[in-house]
């Protein structure tokens, strides 16, 4: 039914740091990739699940920001 995409951290994050118990990163490239995928799949306004590498699921909606 769905289509799978494999993303690797170096493709969507230039730098990830861990400070004071928190990860810090710029998600601009990831947001751009999701927006591009949205245009290709015409899913604007819909929500769907994305599997993350840590076996969690993220709900993506309106494809302007990953939540």
mmCIF file of N, CA and C in Angstrom:
data_model
loop_
_atom_site.group_PDB
_atom_site.id
_atom_site.type_symbol
_atom_site.label_atom_id
_atom_site.label_comp_id
_atom_site.label_asym_id
_atom_site.label_seq_id
_atom_site.Cartn_x
_atom_site.Cartn_y
_atom_site.Cartn_z
ATOM 1 N N UNK A 1 0.816 -1.185 0.000
ATOM 2 C CA UNK A 1 0.000 0.000 0.000
ATOM 3 C C UNK A 1 0.863 1.253 0.000
ATOM 4 N N UNK A 2 1.778 1.355 0.938
ATOM 5 C CA UNK A 2 2.605 2.550 1.059
ATOM 6 C C UNK A 2 3.933 2.391 0.356
ATOM 7 N N UNK A 3 4.694 3.441 0.396
ATOM 8 C CA UNK A 3 6.013 3.457 -0.209
ATOM 9 C C UNK A 3 7.032 3.728 0.888
ATOM 10 N N UNK A 4 8.159 3.063 0.848
ATOM 11 C CA UNK A 4 9.195 3.231 1.865
ATOM 12 C C UNK A 4 10.340 4.081 1.322
ATOM 13 N N UNK A 5 10.876 4.904 2.190
ATOM 14 C CA UNK A 5 12.037 5.731 1.863
ATOM 15 C C UNK A 5 13.053 5.548 2.970
ATOM 16 N N UNK A 6 14.300 5.408 2.599
ATOM 17 C CA UNK A 6 15.355 5.280 3.591
ATOM 18 C C UNK A 6 16.147 6.581 3.626
ATOM 19 N N UNK A 7 16.188 7.194 4.783
ATOM 20 C CA UNK A 7 16.959 8.418 4.974
ATOM 21 C C UNK A 7 18.117 8.115 5.909
ATOM 22 N N UNK A 8 19.253 8.671 5.603
ATOM 23 C CA UNK A 8 20.423 8.520 6.463
ATOM 24 C C UNK A 8 20.722 9.887 7.069
ATOM 25 N N UNK A 9 21.080 9.884 8.330
ATOM 26 C CA UNK A 9 21.317 11.138 9.055
ATOM 27 C C UNK A 9 22.218 12.108 8.296
ATOM 28 N N UNK A 10 23.341 11.656 7.721
ATOM 29 C CA UNK A 10 24.200 12.620 7.014
ATOM 30 C C UNK A 10 23.519 13.292 5.816
ATOM 31 N N UNK A 11 22.460 12.670 5.290
ATOM 32 C CA UNK A 11 21.756 13.255 4.150
ATOM 33 C C UNK A 11 20.833 14.400 4.567
ATOM 34 N N UNK A 12 20.386 14.409 5.806
ATOM 35 C CA UNK A 12 19.405 15.415 6.225
ATOM 36 C C UNK A 12 19.855 16.277 7.397
ATOM 37 N N UNK A 13 20.970 15.930 8.021
ATOM 38 C CA UNK A 13 21.497 16.728 9.125
ATOM 39 C C UNK A 13 22.971 17.001 8.886
ATOM 40 N N UNK A 14 23.338 18.280 8.855
ATOM 41 C CA UNK A 14 24.741 18.632 8.689
ATOM 42 C C UNK A 14 25.533 18.337 9.956
ATOM 43 N N UNK A 15 24.923 18.641 11.102
ATOM 44 C CA UNK A 15 25.613 18.471 12.376
ATOM 45 C C UNK A 15 24.590 18.157 13.460
ATOM 46 N N UNK A 16 24.911 17.170 14.265
ATOM 47 C CA UNK A 16 24.093 16.833 15.424
ATOM 48 C C UNK A 16 25.018 16.827 16.631
ATOM 49 N N UNK A 17 24.656 17.587 17.648
ATOM 50 C CA UNK A 17 25.460 17.626 18.863
ATOM 51 C C UNK A 17 24.591 17.230 20.058
ATOM 52 N N UNK A 18 25.249 16.767 21.092
ATOM 53 C CA UNK A 18 24.568 16.382 22.327
ATOM 54 C C UNK A 18 25.159 17.217 23.448
ATOM 55 N N UNK A 19 24.338 18.110 24.013
ATOM 56 C CA UNK A 19 24.796 18.994 25.085
ATOM 57 C C UNK A 19 23.752 19.024 26.188
ATOM 58 N N UNK A 20 24.229 18.944 27.395
ATOM 59 C CA UNK A 20 23.351 19.086 28.561
ATOM 60 C C UNK A 20 22.135 18.159 28.503
ATOM 61 N N UNK A 21 22.339 16.945 27.995
ATOM 62 C CA UNK A 21 21.262 15.968 27.957
ATOM 63 C C UNK A 21 20.289 16.121 26.803
ATOM 64 N N UNK A 22 20.580 17.011 25.842
ATOM 65 C CA UNK A 22 19.692 17.224 24.704
ATOM 66 C C UNK A 22 20.462 17.149 23.394
ATOM 67 N N UNK A 23 19.790 16.667 22.357
ATOM 68 C CA UNK A 23 20.349 16.703 21.008
ATOM 69 C C UNK A 23 20.009 18.049 20.384
ATOM 70 N N UNK A 24 20.963 18.621 19.653
ATOM 71 C CA UNK A 24 20.780 19.895 18.972
ATOM 72 C C UNK A 24 21.110 19.692 17.498
ATOM 73 N N UNK A 25 20.191 20.132 16.629
ATOM 74 C CA UNK A 25 20.393 19.965 15.195
ATOM 75 C C UNK A 25 19.514 20.946 14.428
ATOM 76 N N UNK A 26 19.892 21.179 13.200
ATOM 77 C CA UNK A 26 19.106 22.000 12.283
ATOM 78 C C UNK A 26 18.349 21.036 11.383
ATOM 79 N N UNK A 27 17.022 21.076 11.421
ATOM 80 C CA UNK A 27 16.228 20.130 10.640
ATOM 81 C C UNK A 27 15.739 20.707 9.312
ATOM 82 N N UNK A 28 16.401 21.752 8.820
ATOM 83 C CA UNK A 28 15.996 22.392 7.572
ATOM 84 C C UNK A 28 16.019 21.412 6.406
ATOM 85 N N UNK A 29 17.094 20.638 6.269
ATOM 86 C CA UNK A 29 17.193 19.690 5.156
ATOM 87 C C UNK A 29 16.111 18.619 5.247
ATOM 88 N N UNK A 30 15.831 18.137 6.456
ATOM 89 C CA UNK A 30 14.778 17.143 6.638
ATOM 90 C C UNK A 30 13.421 17.740 6.276
ATOM 91 N N UNK A 31 13.159 18.943 6.720
ATOM 92 C CA UNK A 31 11.903 19.612 6.397
ATOM 93 C C UNK A 31 11.769 19.802 4.893
ATOM 94 N N UNK A 32 12.860 20.183 4.229
ATOM 95 C CA UNK A 32 12.839 20.338 2.771
ATOM 96 C C UNK A 32 12.580 19.015 2.071
ATOM 97 N N UNK A 33 13.197 17.941 2.568
ATOM 98 C CA UNK A 33 12.990 16.626 1.972
ATOM 99 C C UNK A 33 11.536 16.194 2.106
ATOM 100 N N UNK A 34 10.954 16.396 3.284
ATOM 101 C CA UNK A 34 9.551 16.021 3.503
ATOM 102 C C UNK A 34 8.641 16.844 2.598
ATOM 103 N N UNK A 35 8.920 18.128 2.431
ATOM 104 C CA UNK A 35 8.111 18.975 1.548
ATOM 105 C C UNK A 35 8.209 18.495 0.100
ATOM 106 N N UNK A 36 9.405 18.099 -0.314
ATOM 107 C CA UNK A 36 9.587 17.579 -1.676
ATOM 108 C C UNK A 36 8.809 16.274 -1.855
ATOM 109 N N UNK A 37 8.882 15.406 -0.865
ATOM 110 C CA UNK A 37 8.134 14.153 -0.911
ATOM 111 C C UNK A 37 6.641 14.458 -0.990
ATOM 112 N N UNK A 38 6.194 15.436 -0.253
ATOM 113 C CA UNK A 38 4.782 15.822 -0.280
ATOM 114 C C UNK A 38 4.361 16.235 -1.680
ATOM 115 N N UNK A 39 5.174 17.024 -2.345
ATOM 116 C CA UNK A 39 4.830 17.453 -3.698
ATOM 117 C C UNK A 39 4.753 16.260 -4.641
ATOM 118 N N UNK A 40 5.656 15.311 -4.484
ATOM 119 C CA UNK A 40 5.674 14.142 -5.354
ATOM 120 C C UNK A 40 4.476 13.239 -5.106
ATOM 121 N N UNK A 41 4.086 13.103 -3.865
ATOM 122 C CA UNK A 41 3.021 12.164 -3.525
ATOM 123 C C UNK A 41 1.653 12.831 -3.397
ATOM 124 N N UNK A 42 1.628 14.159 -3.461
ATOM 125 C CA UNK A 42 0.378 14.922 -3.353
ATOM 126 C C UNK A 42 -0.396 14.565 -2.089
ATOM 127 N N UNK A 43 0.285 14.650 -0.965
ATOM 128 C CA UNK A 43 -0.337 14.303 0.306
ATOM 129 C C UNK A 43 -0.601 15.526 1.178
ATOM 130 N N UNK A 44 -0.505 16.715 0.614
ATOM 131 C CA UNK A 44 -0.688 17.922 1.421
ATOM 132 C C UNK A 44 -2.047 17.895 2.100
ATOM 133 N N UNK A 45 -2.048 18.230 3.379
ATOM 134 C CA UNK A 45 -3.273 18.266 4.150
ATOM 135 C C UNK A 45 -3.625 16.949 4.806
ATOM 136 N N UNK A 46 -2.925 15.878 4.443
ATOM 137 C CA UNK A 46 -3.176 14.578 5.048
ATOM 138 C C UNK A 46 -2.106 14.311 6.099
ATOM 139 N N UNK A 47 -2.370 13.383 6.980
ATOM 140 C CA UNK A 47 -1.353 12.960 7.936
ATOM 141 C C UNK A 47 -1.061 11.489 7.703
ATOM 142 N N UNK A 48 0.131 11.080 8.037
ATOM 143 C CA UNK A 48 0.517 9.685 7.925
ATOM 144 C C UNK A 48 1.675 9.413 8.858
ATOM 145 N N UNK A 49 2.006 8.153 9.021
ATOM 146 C CA UNK A 49 3.059 7.736 9.937
ATOM 147 C C UNK A 49 4.378 7.563 9.200
ATOM 148 N N UNK A 50 5.459 7.991 9.839
ATOM 149 C CA UNK A 50 6.813 7.740 9.352
ATOM 150 C C UNK A 50 7.530 6.939 10.420
ATOM 151 N N UNK A 51 8.216 5.874 10.013
ATOM 152 C CA UNK A 51 9.016 5.086 10.941
ATOM 153 C C UNK A 51 10.375 5.761 11.105
ATOM 154 N N UNK A 52 10.819 5.875 12.344
ATOM 155 C CA UNK A 52 12.114 6.477 12.648
ATOM 156 C C UNK A 52 13.123 5.376 12.968
ATOM 157 N N UNK A 53 14.414 5.669 12.829
ATOM 158 C CA UNK A 53 15.431 4.645 13.068
ATOM 159 C C UNK A 53 15.404 4.055 14.478
ATOM 160 N N UNK A 54 14.874 4.779 15.452
ATOM 161 C CA UNK A 54 14.853 4.278 16.826
ATOM 162 C C UNK A 54 13.590 3.461 17.113
ATOM 163 N N UNK A 55 12.938 2.969 16.050
ATOM 164 C CA UNK A 55 11.736 2.140 16.128
ATOM 165 C C UNK A 55 10.515 2.884 16.646
ATOM 166 N N UNK A 56 10.548 4.194 16.651
ATOM 167 C CA UNK A 56 9.382 4.994 17.007
ATOM 168 C C UNK A 56 8.668 5.413 15.719
ATOM 169 N N UNK A 57 7.467 5.866 15.867
ATOM 170 C CA UNK A 57 6.690 6.379 14.748
ATOM 171 C C UNK A 57 6.499 7.882 14.930
ATOM 172 N N UNK A 58 6.558 8.623 13.849
ATOM 173 C CA UNK A 58 6.284 10.056 13.887
ATOM 174 C C UNK A 58 5.091 10.322 12.990
ATOM 175 N N UNK A 59 4.156 11.093 13.485
ATOM 176 C CA UNK A 59 3.020 11.493 12.663
ATOM 177 C C UNK A 59 3.393 12.759 11.914
ATOM 178 N N UNK A 60 3.285 12.710 10.609
ATOM 179 C CA UNK A 60 3.619 13.858 9.781
ATOM 180 C C UNK A 60 2.315 14.409 9.230
ATOM 181 N N UNK A 61 2.132 15.709 9.395
ATOM 182 C CA UNK A 61 0.920 16.330 8.897
ATOM 183 C C UNK A 61 1.197 17.675 8.298
ATOM 184 N N UNK A 62 0.467 18.017 7.284
ATOM 185 C CA UNK A 62 0.602 19.271 6.555
ATOM 186 C C UNK A 62 1.998 19.462 5.989
ATOM 187 N N UNK A 63 2.922 18.618 6.330
ATOM 188 C CA UNK A 63 4.263 18.539 5.772
ATOM 189 C C UNK A 63 5.008 19.860 5.743
ATOM 190 N N UNK A 64 4.809 20.632 6.779
ATOM 191 C CA UNK A 64 5.602 21.837 6.936
ATOM 192 C C UNK A 64 6.614 21.674 8.056
ATOM 193 N N UNK A 65 6.372 20.703 8.937
ATOM 194 C CA UNK A 65 7.296 20.438 10.032
ATOM 195 C C UNK A 65 7.070 19.022 10.528
ATOM 196 N N UNK A 66 8.155 18.342 10.840
ATOM 197 C CA UNK A 66 8.054 17.005 11.385
ATOM 198 C C UNK A 66 7.744 17.117 12.862
ATOM 199 N N UNK A 67 6.736 16.387 13.334
ATOM 200 C CA UNK A 67 6.339 16.463 14.736
ATOM 201 C C UNK A 67 6.560 15.137 15.426
#
